[in-house]
Short mmCIF file of C-alpha atoms in Angstrom, two decimals:
data_model
loop_
_atom_site.label_atom_id
_atom_site.label_comp_id
_atom_site.label_asym_id
_atom_site.label_seq_id
_atom_site.Cartn_x
_atom_site.Cartn_y
_atom_site.Cartn_z
CA GLN D 1 -8.86 -20.02 10.38
CA ILE D 2 -8.58 -18.35 7.04
CA TYR D 3 -5.35 -16.64 7.23
CA ASN D 4 -3.06 -19.81 8.03
CA LYS D 5 -2.59 -20.45 4.41
CA VAL D 6 -0.03 -17.71 4.08
CA PRO D 7 1.90 -17.93 0.78
CA ALA D 8 5.75 -18.49 0.91
CA ASP D 9 7.89 -15.50 1.39
CA ASP D 10 8.82 -14.96 -2.20
CA ALA D 11 4.98 -15.24 -3.38
CA SER D 12 3.80 -12.83 -0.17
CA THR D 13 6.27 -10.24 -1.03
CA TYR D 14 4.92 -10.11 -4.54
CA THR D 15 1.61 -10.18 -3.35
CA ASP D 16 2.02 -7.55 -0.85
CA ASN D 17 3.72 -5.37 -3.44
CA VAL D 18 0.95 -5.66 -5.96
CA ILE D 19 -1.75 -4.96 -3.15
CA HIS D 20 0.23 -1.98 -1.80
CA THR D 21 0.45 -0.54 -5.56
CA ALA D 22 -3.28 -1.21 -5.90
CA CYS D 23 -4.22 0.52 -3.03
CA ASP D 24 -1.93 3.56 -3.65
CA LEU D 25 -3.37 3.66 -7.18
CA ALA D 26 -6.92 3.74 -5.75
CA HIS D 27 -6.01 6.43 -3.42
CA HIS D 28 -4.44 8.74 -5.99
CA THR D 29 -7.15 8.25 -8.63
CA LYS D 30 -9.98 8.45 -6.09
CA ALA D 31 -11.35 4.96 -7.46
CA LYS D 32 -14.70 4.04 -6.13
CA ALA D 33 -13.67 0.38 -5.72
CA ILE D 34 -10.85 -2.24 -5.58
CA ILE D 35 -11.86 -5.39 -7.34
CA GLY D 36 -9.72 -8.68 -7.04
CA LEU D 37 -9.50 -12.53 -6.73
CA SER D 38 -8.52 -14.35 -3.54
CA GLN D 39 -8.32 -18.16 -3.27
CA THR D 40 -7.21 -18.10 0.58
CA GLY D 41 -8.56 -14.58 1.79
CA TYR D 42 -4.83 -13.41 2.07
CA SER D 43 -5.50 -10.72 -0.34
CA ALA D 44 -8.57 -9.48 1.35
CA TYR D 45 -6.68 -9.51 4.65
CA ARG D 46 -3.84 -7.42 3.27
CA ILE D 47 -5.87 -5.00 1.26
CA SER D 48 -8.07 -4.21 4.44
CA ALA D 49 -4.74 -3.63 6.16
CA HIS D 50 -4.28 -0.58 3.98
CA ARG D 51 -7.76 0.78 5.06
CA PRO D 52 -8.70 2.17 1.71
CA LYS D 53 -11.30 4.52 1.28
CA SER D 54 -12.60 2.57 -1.86
CA ASP D 55 -15.01 -0.20 -1.56
CA VAL D 56 -13.37 -3.61 -1.82
CA PHE D 57 -14.81 -6.38 -3.45
CA LEU D 58 -13.21 -9.87 -3.79
CA VAL D 59 -14.25 -12.90 -5.60
CA THR D 60 -13.38 -16.39 -4.38
CA SER D 61 -14.21 -20.00 -5.62
CA ASP D 62 -13.64 -21.52 -2.22
CA LYS D 63 -16.89 -21.83 -0.11
CA LEU D 64 -15.00 -21.61 3.01
CA THR D 65 -12.98 -18.61 2.35
CA LEU D 66 -16.20 -16.95 1.19
CA THR D 67 -17.94 -17.50 4.33
CA GLN D 68 -15.18 -16.05 6.15
CA LEU D 69 -14.60 -12.96 4.24
#
């Protein structure tokens, strides 16, 4: 499973805050896309939880994560 590599509490709080801000900014600016990097897929999982109207593009260098996104 891709989401079993959840970051430590401090890192996940920071990551969740950045993701929330990105989704909020995309909403207010009517952005067409949110683009990001994700090594474990956690960012993709959290962004999708916000259900943004923008398209979401995430890049990873991990082949396993890529097949599960």
